[in-house]
CSV table of C-alpha atoms and ligand atoms in Angstrom, one decimal:
chain,number,residue,atom,x,y,z
A,1,MET,CA,88.7,102.5,88.3
A,2,ALA,CA,89.1,99.2,86.4
A,3,ASN,CA,86.2,98.4,84.2
A,4,ASN,CA,85.1,95.9,81.3
A,5,ALA,CA,88.1,94.5,79.7
A,6,GLU,CA,90.8,96.0,82.4
A,7,ALA,CA,88.4,94.4,85.2
A,8,ASP,CA,88.4,90.8,84.1
A,9,TYR,CA,92.3,90.8,83.5
A,10,ILE,CA,92.7,92.0,87.0
A,11,GLU,CA,90.2,89.5,88.5
A,12,ARG,CA,92.2,86.6,86.9
A,13,ASP,CA,95.5,88.3,88.0
A,14,ALA,CA,94.4,88.2,91.7
A,15,ALA,CA,94.3,84.3,91.0
A,16,HIS,CA,97.2,83.9,90.6
A,17,LEU,CA,100.1,86.5,90.4
A,18,ILE,CA,102.2,88.0,93.4
A,19,HIS,CA,103.5,91.8,92.2
A,20,PRO,CA,106.9,93.4,92.7
A,21,LEU,CA,105.4,95.5,96.3
A,22,HIS,CA,102.3,93.4,96.2
A,23,ASN,CA,99.1,95.0,97.7
A,24,ARG,CA,96.4,93.5,97.2
A,25,ALA,CA,93.9,96.4,97.9
A,26,ALA,CA,96.2,98.7,96.0
A,27,HIS,CA,95.9,96.8,93.0
A,28,SER,CA,92.3,95.8,92.7
A,29,GLY,CA,92.0,99.4,90.9
A,30,GLY,CA,95.1,98.6,88.9
A,31,LYS,CA,95.9,99.4,85.3
A,32,VAL,CA,96.3,96.3,82.6
A,33,TRP,CA,99.0,97.5,80.0
A,34,VAL,CA,98.4,96.0,76.7
A,35,ALA,CA,100.5,98.0,74.2
A,36,GLY,CA,102.8,101.0,73.6
A,37,GLU,CA,103.4,103.4,71.6
A,38,GLY,CA,106.7,105.8,71.9
A,39,ALA,CA,106.2,107.6,75.0
A,40,PHE,CA,102.4,106.3,75.6
A,41,LEU,CA,101.0,103.5,77.5
A,42,ILE,CA,97.5,101.6,76.2
A,43,ASP,CA,95.3,99.8,78.4
A,44,ALA,CA,93.2,97.2,78.0
A,45,ASN,CA,90.3,99.2,77.5
A,46,GLY,CA,92.1,100.9,75.1
A,47,ASP,CA,92.9,104.2,76.9
A,48,ARG,CA,96.1,106.1,76.2
A,49,TYR,CA,98.5,107.4,79.3
A,50,ILE,CA,101.5,109.0,78.8
A,51,ASP,CA,104.2,106.8,80.2
A,52,GLY,CA,105.9,109.8,82.9
A,53,LEU,CA,108.0,107.4,84.2
A,54,SER,CA,109.2,105.1,81.0
A,55,GLY,CA,108.2,102.2,82.7
A,56,LEU,CA,110.5,101.8,85.9
A,57,TRP,CA,112.5,104.8,84.6
A,58,ASN,CA,114.1,102.3,81.9
A,59,ASN,CA,112.1,102.5,78.7
A,60,THR,CA,114.2,105.8,77.9
A,61,ALA,CA,113.4,105.0,73.7
A,62,GLY,CA,109.7,104.2,74.0
A,63,ASN,CA,107.9,101.6,72.6
A,64,GLY,CA,107.9,100.3,69.7
A,65,CYS,CA,111.3,101.4,69.0
A,66,ARG,CA,112.3,99.4,65.2
A,67,ALA,CA,116.0,99.0,65.7
A,68,LEU,CA,115.3,97.6,69.4
A,69,ILE,CA,113.0,95.0,67.9
A,70,GLU,CA,114.9,93.9,64.8
A,71,ALA,CA,118.2,93.6,66.9
A,72,GLY,CA,116.6,91.1,69.2
A,73,SER,CA,114.7,89.5,67.0
A,74,ARG,CA,117.9,88.8,64.6
A,75,GLN,CA,119.7,87.5,67.5
A,76,LEU,CA,116.9,85.3,69.0
A,77,GLY,CA,116.9,83.9,65.4
A,78,ALA,CA,120.6,83.5,65.3
A,79,LEU,CA,121.4,82.3,68.9
A,80,ALA,CA,118.6,83.0,71.8
A,81,TYR,CA,121.0,82.0,74.6
A,82,ALA,CA,124.5,80.3,75.3
A,83,SER,CA,126.6,80.5,78.4
A,84,GLY,CA,128.5,83.1,79.5
A,85,TYR,CA,130.1,81.3,82.1
A,86,THR,CA,134.4,81.3,81.7
A,87,GLY,CA,135.2,78.7,78.4
A,88,SER,CA,131.9,80.4,76.8
A,89,THR,CA,131.5,84.2,75.2
A,90,ASN,CA,129.3,85.3,72.1
A,91,PRO,CA,130.2,88.3,69.5
A,92,ARG,CA,127.2,90.3,71.1
A,93,ALA,CA,128.7,90.6,74.6
A,94,ILE,CA,132.1,91.3,73.4
A,95,GLU,CA,130.6,94.1,71.0
A,96,LEU,CA,128.4,95.5,74.2
A,97,ALA,CA,131.7,95.5,76.2
A,98,GLU,CA,133.8,96.7,73.6
A,99,LYS,CA,131.0,99.4,73.4
A,100,LEU,CA,131.4,100.4,77.0
A,101,ALA,CA,134.6,100.8,77.5
A,102,ALA,CA,134.5,103.6,75.0
A,103,ILE,CA,131.8,105.5,77.0
A,104,THR,CA,132.2,104.6,80.3
A,105,TYR,CA,135.1,106.9,82.3
A,106,PRO,CA,138.2,106.2,81.4
A,107,ASN,CA,139.4,104.1,84.2
A,108,ILE,CA,137.1,101.9,83.9
A,109,ASN,CA,137.2,99.0,80.7
A,110,HIS,CA,135.8,95.6,82.3
A,111,PHE,CA,132.4,94.5,82.1
A,112,TYR,CA,130.5,91.6,83.8
A,113,PHE,CA,126.8,91.3,82.9
A,114,THR,CA,123.6,90.7,85.3
A,115,SER,CA,119.8,90.7,84.7
A,116,GLY,CA,119.5,93.8,86.4
A,117,GLY,CA,120.0,96.4,89.2
A,118,GLY,CA,120.1,94.6,92.3
A,119,GLU,CA,121.9,91.7,91.2
A,120,SER,CA,124.7,94.5,89.8
A,121,THR,CA,124.8,95.7,93.5
A,122,ASP,CA,125.5,92.5,94.9
A,123,SER,CA,128.0,91.9,91.9
A,124,ASN,CA,130.1,95.0,93.2
A,125,ILE,CA,129.7,94.4,97.2
A,126,LYS,CA,131.5,91.1,96.1
A,127,MET,CA,134.1,92.6,93.8
A,128,ALA,CA,134.5,95.4,96.3
A,129,ARG,CA,135.2,92.8,99.1
A,130,TYR,CA,137.1,90.6,96.7
A,131,PHE,CA,139.5,93.2,95.6
A,132,TRP,CA,140.4,94.2,99.3
A,133,LYS,CA,141.2,90.4,100.2
A,134,LEU,CA,143.1,90.1,97.1
A,135,LYS,CA,145.1,93.3,98.4
A,136,GLY,CA,145.9,91.5,101.9
A,137,LYS,CA,142.9,93.8,103.7
A,138,PRO,CA,140.6,90.8,104.4
A,139,GLU,CA,138.3,92.8,107.0
A,140,LYS,CA,137.6,95.9,104.9
A,141,ILE,CA,134.4,94.4,104.0
A,142,LYS,CA,131.5,97.2,105.2
A,143,VAL,CA,129.3,99.0,102.7
A,144,ILE,CA,128.3,102.4,103.6
A,145,SER,CA,125.5,104.2,101.3
A,146,LEU,CA,122.7,107.1,101.9
A,147,ILE,CA,119.1,107.4,103.5
A,148,TRP,CA,116.9,107.6,100.7
A,149,GLY,CA,119.4,105.6,98.2
A,150,TYR,CA,117.7,102.9,96.3
A,151,HIS,CA,120.1,100.2,95.0
A,152,GLY,CA,117.4,97.3,94.7
A,153,VAL,CA,115.9,94.6,97.1
A,154,THR,CA,118.3,91.4,96.9
A,155,LEU,CA,118.8,90.6,100.6
A,156,ALA,CA,122.6,92.2,100.4
A,157,ALA,CA,121.0,95.7,97.8
A,158,MET,CA,117.9,95.7,100.4
A,159,SER,CA,120.9,96.1,103.2
A,160,ALA,CA,121.9,99.1,100.9
A,161,THR,CA,119.0,100.6,100.3
A,162,GLY,CA,119.0,103.3,102.5
A,163,ILE,CA,114.3,103.5,102.2
A,164,ASN,CA,113.6,101.8,105.6
A,165,ALA,CA,109.8,101.1,104.6
A,166,TYR,CA,111.8,98.1,102.5
A,167,TRP,CA,113.6,96.7,105.4
A,168,PRO,CA,111.1,95.5,108.6
A,169,MET,CA,109.5,92.7,106.9
A,170,PHE,CA,112.9,90.9,106.2
A,171,GLU,CA,115.1,91.8,109.0
A,172,PRO,CA,117.9,91.4,110.2
A,173,ARG,CA,119.6,92.9,107.4
A,174,VAL,CA,122.9,91.5,106.5
A,175,PRO,CA,125.7,93.3,108.7
A,176,GLY,CA,128.1,95.3,107.9
A,177,PHE,CA,125.9,97.9,106.0
A,178,VAL,CA,125.7,101.6,107.7
A,179,HIS,CA,123.2,104.7,106.3
A,180,ILE,CA,124.6,108.2,106.4
A,181,PRO,CA,122.5,111.3,105.7
A,182,SER,CA,121.7,112.1,102.3
A,183,HIS,CA,123.0,115.5,100.7
A,184,TYR,CA,118.8,116.0,100.1
A,185,PRO,CA,119.9,119.9,99.4
A,186,TYR,CA,115.6,120.5,100.3
A,187,PHE,CA,116.5,119.5,103.9
A,188,TYR,CA,119.3,119.0,104.6
A,189,GLU,CA,120.5,120.8,107.6
A,190,THR,CA,124.4,122.2,107.2
A,191,PRO,CA,126.4,122.3,110.8
A,192,GLU,CA,127.3,125.8,112.2
A,193,GLY,CA,130.7,126.8,110.8
A,194,VAL,CA,130.5,124.8,107.7
A,195,ALA,CA,130.4,127.2,104.7
A,196,SER,CA,128.8,124.9,101.9
A,197,PRO,CA,125.6,122.1,102.6
A,198,GLY,CA,127.5,119.8,99.9
A,199,ILE,CA,130.8,119.8,101.6
A,200,ALA,CA,129.0,119.3,105.0
A,201,ALA,CA,127.0,116.6,103.9
A,202,ALA,CA,129.9,115.0,102.1
A,203,ASN,CA,131.7,114.9,105.4
A,204,GLU,CA,129.0,112.9,106.7
A,205,LEU,CA,130.9,110.0,105.2
A,206,GLU,CA,134.2,111.0,106.5
A,207,GLN,CA,132.6,110.6,110.0
A,208,ALA,CA,131.2,107.3,109.3
A,209,ILE,CA,134.4,106.0,107.9
A,210,LEU,CA,136.1,107.2,111.1
A,211,ALA,CA,133.4,105.8,113.1
A,212,GLU,CA,133.6,102.5,111.9
A,213,GLY,CA,137.5,102.2,111.5
A,214,ALA,CA,138.6,103.0,107.9
A,215,GLU,CA,140.3,99.3,107.8
A,216,THR,CA,136.8,97.8,107.8
A,217,VAL,CA,135.1,100.0,105.1
A,218,ALA,CA,135.3,98.5,101.7
A,219,MET,CA,133.1,100.5,99.6
A,220,PHE,CA,130.6,103.9,99.5
A,221,ILE,CA,127.8,103.3,97.2
A,222,ALA,CA,125.6,106.3,96.0
A,223,GLU,CA,123.8,107.1,93.0
A,224,PRO,CA,124.3,110.3,91.4
A,225,VAL,CA,120.9,111.6,91.5
A,226,GLN,CA,119.2,109.8,94.0
A,227,GLY,CA,116.1,108.3,91.8
A,228,ALA,CA,113.4,106.0,93.5
A,229,GLY,CA,114.4,108.5,96.8
A,230,GLY,CA,112.7,111.0,94.9
A,231,VAL,CA,114.8,112.7,92.5
A,232,ILE,CA,117.3,114.3,95.1
A,233,VAL,CA,120.2,116.0,93.0
A,234,PRO,CA,123.0,116.9,94.9
A,235,PRO,CA,125.3,119.9,95.5
A,236,ASP,CA,128.0,120.8,93.1
A,237,ASP,CA,130.9,120.2,95.2
A,238,TYR,CA,129.2,116.9,97.0
A,239,PHE,CA,130.7,114.2,94.7
A,240,PRO,CA,134.1,115.8,94.4
A,241,ARG,CA,134.5,116.3,98.0
A,242,ILE,CA,133.0,112.4,98.4
A,243,ARG,CA,136.1,111.1,95.7
A,244,GLU,CA,139.1,113.0,98.1
A,245,ILE,CA,137.4,111.1,101.2
A,246,CYS,CA,137.1,107.8,99.4
A,247,ASP,CA,140.7,108.2,98.4
A,248,LYS,CA,142.2,109.4,101.6
A,249,TYR,CA,140.7,106.0,103.3
A,250,ASP,CA,140.9,103.5,100.7
A,251,VAL,CA,137.1,103.1,100.3
A,252,LEU,CA,136.1,102.2,96.9
A,253,LEU,CA,133.2,104.8,95.0
A,254,VAL,CA,131.0,102.7,93.7
A,255,SER,CA,128.5,104.9,91.8
A,256,ASP,CA,124.7,103.6,90.9
A,257,GLU,CA,123.6,104.4,87.7
A,258,VAL,CA,121.2,102.2,86.8
A,259,ILE,CA,119.2,105.2,86.6
A,260,THR,CA,121.5,108.0,85.4
A,261,GLY,CA,123.3,105.9,83.4
A,262,PHE,CA,122.7,105.8,79.0
A,263,GLY,CA,121.9,109.6,78.7
A,264,ARG,CA,119.0,110.1,81.2
A,265,THR,CA,120.7,113.5,83.0
A,266,GLY,CA,122.2,114.7,79.9
A,267,LYS,CA,125.5,113.2,80.4
A,268,MET,CA,126.2,109.6,79.6
A,269,PHE,CA,126.3,108.8,83.2
A,270,GLY,CA,125.6,110.9,86.4
A,271,LEU,CA,128.7,111.8,87.6
A,272,GLU,CA,130.4,113.1,84.4
A,273,HIS,CA,128.5,116.4,85.4
A,274,TRP,CA,131.0,116.9,88.6
A,275,GLY,CA,134.2,115.5,86.7
A,276,VAL,CA,134.0,112.6,89.4
A,277,LYS,CA,135.8,108.8,88.3
A,278,PRO,CA,134.1,106.2,90.3
A,279,ASP,CA,136.1,102.8,91.3
A,280,LEU,CA,133.3,100.7,90.1
A,281,ILE,CA,129.5,101.5,88.3
A,282,GLN,CA,126.7,99.5,88.2
A,283,PHE,CA,124.4,100.1,85.1
A,284,ALA,CA,120.6,98.2,84.0
A,285,LYS,CA,117.6,99.7,82.8
A,286,ALA,CA,118.3,101.9,79.9
A,287,ILE,CA,120.9,100.0,78.4
A,288,THR,CA,118.4,97.6,76.5
A,289,SER,CA,115.4,100.4,77.2
A,290,GLY,CA,113.9,97.8,79.6
A,291,TYR,CA,113.5,95.6,76.2
A,292,PHE,CA,115.4,92.9,77.9
A,293,PRO,CA,116.4,92.7,81.7
A,294,LEU,CA,120.2,93.1,81.3
A,295,GLY,CA,122.5,95.1,83.4
A,296,GLY,CA,125.9,94.9,84.5
A,297,ILE,CA,128.8,96.6,86.2
A,298,GLY,CA,132.0,98.3,85.1
A,299,VAL,CA,135.0,97.5,86.9
A,300,SER,CA,138.1,99.9,87.0
A,301,ASP,CA,141.4,99.3,85.3
A,302,GLU,CA,143.0,98.9,89.0
A,303,ILE,CA,140.6,96.7,90.6
A,304,THR,CA,140.8,94.4,87.1
A,305,ASP,CA,144.6,94.4,87.2
A,306,VAL,CA,144.7,92.4,91.2
A,307,MET,CA,141.8,90.6,89.5
A,308,GLN,CA,143.6,89.4,86.5
A,309,ALA,CA,146.7,88.4,88.4
A,310,SER,CA,145.2,86.7,91.2
A,311,GLY,CA,145.1,83.3,89.3
A,312,LYS,CA,141.9,81.6,90.8
A,313,PRO,CA,138.5,81.6,89.9
A,314,TRP,CA,136.0,84.7,91.0
A,315,MET,CA,133.0,82.2,92.4
A,316,HIS,CA,130.3,84.6,91.5
A,317,ALA,CA,128.2,83.8,88.4
A,318,TYR,CA,124.6,84.2,86.7
A,319,THR,CA,122.9,81.8,84.4
A,320,TYR,CA,122.1,84.8,81.7
A,321,SER,CA,125.2,86.8,82.3
A,322,ALA,CA,126.4,87.9,79.2
A,323,HIS,CA,123.0,87.1,77.5
A,324,PRO,CA,123.6,87.3,73.5
A,325,THR,CA,120.0,88.4,73.4
A,326,GLY,CA,119.9,91.1,75.8
A,327,CYS,CA,123.3,92.5,74.6
A,328,ALA,CA,122.2,92.5,70.9
A,329,ILE,CA,119.4,94.7,72.3
A,330,ALA,CA,121.8,97.0,74.2
A,331,VAL,CA,124.4,97.4,71.2
A,332,ALA,CA,121.7,98.7,69.1
A,333,MET,CA,120.7,100.7,72.2
A,334,LEU,CA,124.1,102.1,72.3
A,335,ASP,CA,123.9,102.8,68.5
A,336,LEU,CA,120.2,104.4,69.0
A,337,ILE,CA,121.7,106.6,72.0
A,338,GLU,CA,124.4,107.8,69.7
A,339,LYS,CA,122.9,108.3,66.5
A,340,GLU,CA,119.5,110.3,67.9
A,341,ASP,CA,121.4,112.0,70.5
A,342,PHE,CA,119.7,110.9,73.9
A,343,LEU,CA,122.2,113.0,75.8
A,344,GLY,CA,121.6,116.6,73.8
A,345,GLN,CA,117.5,115.4,73.8
A,346,ALA,CA,117.7,114.7,77.4
A,347,ALA,CA,119.8,117.7,78.4
A,348,ALA,CA,117.3,120.0,76.2
A,349,LYS,CA,114.0,118.2,77.3
A,350,GLY,CA,114.6,118.2,80.5
A,351,LYS,CA,115.2,122.0,80.8
A,352,ARG,CA,111.6,122.3,79.1
A,353,LEU,CA,110.2,120.2,81.7
A,354,LEU,CA,111.9,121.5,84.4
A,355,SER,CA,111.0,125.6,83.7
A,356,GLY,CA,107.4,124.4,82.6
A,357,LEU,CA,106.7,123.0,86.3
A,358,LYS,CA,108.4,125.8,88.0
A,359,ALA,CA,106.1,128.1,86.0
A,360,ALA,CA,103.1,126.4,86.6
A,361,LEU,CA,103.3,124.9,90.2
A,362,GLY,CA,106.4,127.5,91.8
A,363,ASP,CA,104.1,129.5,93.7
A,364,HIS,CA,101.7,127.0,94.7
A,365,PRO,CA,101.6,127.1,98.7
A,366,HIS,CA,102.0,123.2,98.8
A,367,VAL,CA,104.7,122.6,96.6
A,368,GLY,CA,107.8,123.1,98.3
A,369,ASP,CA,110.7,122.3,95.6
A,370,ILE,CA,110.7,121.1,92.0
A,371,ARG,CA,114.0,120.0,91.3
A,372,GLY,CA,115.8,117.7,89.0
A,373,LEU,CA,118.7,117.0,86.2
A,374,GLY,CA,118.3,116.4,82.8
A,375,LEU,CA,115.1,114.4,82.1
A,376,MET,CA,114.6,113.1,85.4
A,377,CYS,CA,112.7,115.8,87.9
A,378,GLY,CA,110.6,115.6,91.3
A,379,VAL,CA,108.3,117.8,92.9
A,380,GLU,CA,107.8,117.8,96.8
A,381,TYR,CA,104.6,118.7,98.1
A,382,VAL,CA,104.5,120.0,102.1
A,383,LYS,CA,102.1,120.3,104.4
A,384,ASP,CA,104.1,124.4,105.1
A,385,LYS,CA,105.8,125.8,102.6
A,386,ALA,CA,107.5,128.5,105.2
A,387,THR,CA,108.6,126.3,107.7
A,388,LYS,CA,109.1,123.0,105.2
A,389,GLU,CA,106.6,121.1,107.6
A,390,VAL,CA,105.6,117.6,106.0
A,391,PHE,CA,102.0,116.7,105.3
A,392,ASP,CA,101.0,113.7,107.6
A,393,ALA,CA,101.8,110.4,105.9
A,394,ALA,CA,98.5,109.3,106.9
A,395,GLU,CA,96.7,112.2,104.0
A,396,GLY,CA,99.0,110.1,101.6
A,397,ILE,CA,98.6,113.5,99.5
A,398,GLY,CA,101.3,112.1,97.0
A,399,ALA,CA,98.9,108.9,96.2
A,400,LYS,CA,96.3,111.8,96.0
A,401,ILE,CA,98.1,113.2,93.4
A,402,ASN,CA,99.1,110.2,91.7
A,403,ALA,CA,95.3,108.7,91.5
A,404,ALA,CA,94.5,112.8,90.1
A,405,THR,CA,97.4,112.6,87.3
A,406,MET,CA,96.1,109.0,86.5
A,407,GLU,CA,92.7,110.7,85.7
A,408,ARG,CA,93.9,112.8,83.6
A,409,GLY,CA,95.9,110.4,81.5
A,410,LEU,CA,99.5,110.6,83.2
A,411,PHE,CA,101.0,107.3,84.6
A,412,SER,CA,103.7,107.9,86.9
A,413,ARG,CA,105.0,106.8,91.0
A,414,ALA,CA,105.3,109.1,94.1
A,415,ARG,CA,107.7,108.4,96.5
A,416,GLY,CA,105.9,109.8,99.7
A,417,ASP,CA,104.6,113.3,98.6
A,418,VAL,CA,107.3,114.0,95.9
A,419,TYR,CA,105.9,113.1,92.2
A,420,CYS,CA,108.3,111.4,90.1
A,421,ILE,CA,108.5,112.2,86.4
A,422,ALA,CA,110.9,110.8,84.0
A,423,PRO,CA,109.3,110.2,81.0
A,424,PRO,CA,110.9,108.4,77.5
A,425,ILE,CA,113.5,110.5,76.1
A,426,VAL,CA,111.7,110.2,72.8
A,427,THR,CA,108.8,112.0,74.3
A,428,GLU,CA,107.8,115.0,72.1
A,429,GLU,CA,107.6,118.2,73.3
A,430,ALA,CA,104.0,118.5,73.0
A,431,THR,CA,103.9,116.0,75.7
A,432,LEU,CA,106.2,117.2,78.1
A,433,ASP,CA,104.0,120.3,78.1
A,434,GLN,CA,101.4,118.2,78.2
A,435,ILE,CA,102.9,116.5,81.8
A,436,VAL,CA,103.2,119.8,83.2
A,437,GLU,CA,99.8,121.1,82.6
A,438,ILE,CA,98.0,117.4,83.9
A,439,LEU,CA,100.0,117.8,86.9
A,440,ALA,CA,99.1,121.4,87.5
A,441,ASP,CA,95.7,120.7,87.4
A,442,ALA,CA,96.0,117.8,89.3
A,443,THR,CA,97.6,119.4,92.1
A,444,LYS,CA,95.2,122.1,92.1
A,445,ALA,CA,92.3,119.1,92.6
A,446,VAL,CA,94.0,117.4,95.1
A,447,LEU,CA,95.3,120.9,97.2
A,448,GLY,CA,93.2,123.5,95.9
B,1,LIG,C1,119.2,103.2,91.7
B,1,LIG,C2,119.0,101.7,91.4
B,1,LIG,N1,119.5,100.9,91.8
B,1,LIG,C3,119.1,99.7,91.8
B,1,LIG,C4,118.0,99.0,91.5
B,1,LIG,C5,117.5,97.9,90.9
B,1,LIG,O1,116.8,97.2,90.0
B,1,LIG,P1,116.6,95.8,89.6
B,1,LIG,O2,115.2,96.6,90.1
B,1,LIG,O3,116.7,95.6,88.3
B,1,LIG,O4,117.0,94.6,90.4
B,1,LIG,C6,117.1,100.1,91.0
B,1,LIG,C7,115.6,100.3,90.3
B,1,LIG,O5,115.0,101.2,90.2
B,1,LIG,C8,118.0,101.9,91.0
B,1,LIG,O6,116.6,102.5,90.7
């Protein structure tokens, strides 16, 4: 419950601010963050919380990282901003693109920068449609994505997002967007006669392409691990089969690496786990660890070659594309990821967190599934573990768990009844163990 300094701020906040996912009633007990130290957030009353979701999955380096602060400050002093429109560029943007070319999938060597994830989704949709027009297939415009996928909430990104709570207030959605079931291993029901749930779930894409007509489908977009949808890790054979289907029907594979990019899963990019190369990628969040709003797309050589040969301008642009300050921070962040072995850290710490969660919560009668890859985990609560019957949404179990963890000093988010955990990669092991203890205690308090 907000009190004293925090309560004063919340009252002033209510007078003028509209928030993402604005909800006046929920916000009245909200937090006011005034400081951060590594993996901890400090509120206006001076109370410390573990930053269980790295801000919004982005702040992998934690707060107070000198290398990022100094890189941003230096660049602000030298050149805070200059246009990145064609005809203008800056050294930091060039360095960032060079570094990305070295670390992304080998077929991806060109980059367009945005201010975040949703703009990156829009940019990839426009890039895919543009590519097919240049290839003489202007009818290839449709976008297929997964239920439980989250790709942002601009009107086009919202239409690709497969969490239906985001739609009704703003419909009609953009036409030409189609959703297929998620591979969701905990709930996916494999049809009879198919040996593997991963192959069966991937084949849903083939069925959708055939139903829509392959000549109308531009791209399939998916997160390597579905994040905001509840940390859903695909079976190992899922993405290799998706790649085959995309190749067979001339459909571009777009990997949304906004959460999985830059080490979160223990690899630099998520599809590396399964040896799959996408045609387009998108990234944001951890590329600056949240110190500056910067995102972007990475484009395959095949698509770039077609674009470069077109001889016409690509009529897509953002004022803050290739922002020198954002790019300077991103360059420093990529150095940090390498120097501090973020990939190795995320893999090792993720293992510790996941095994800790399984040991502490695995036997609980209302914990149906505990899953994760690298340093992103999800704990799924169900009413009946044997039948996987879910709780009535009105019971608000996820929200209650969340409130109970807050009371114990852990700040994160739940998607429905899935509690999501993705702390900064710099989180100390003792703090990871504390996350496990707090969640186990909170679970006991809410569900016995
Ligand atoms: C996978 C993914 N894509 C896109 C987005 C949208 O990013 P933004 O909120 O920066 O628009 C998010 C945000 O959480 C995301 O997780």
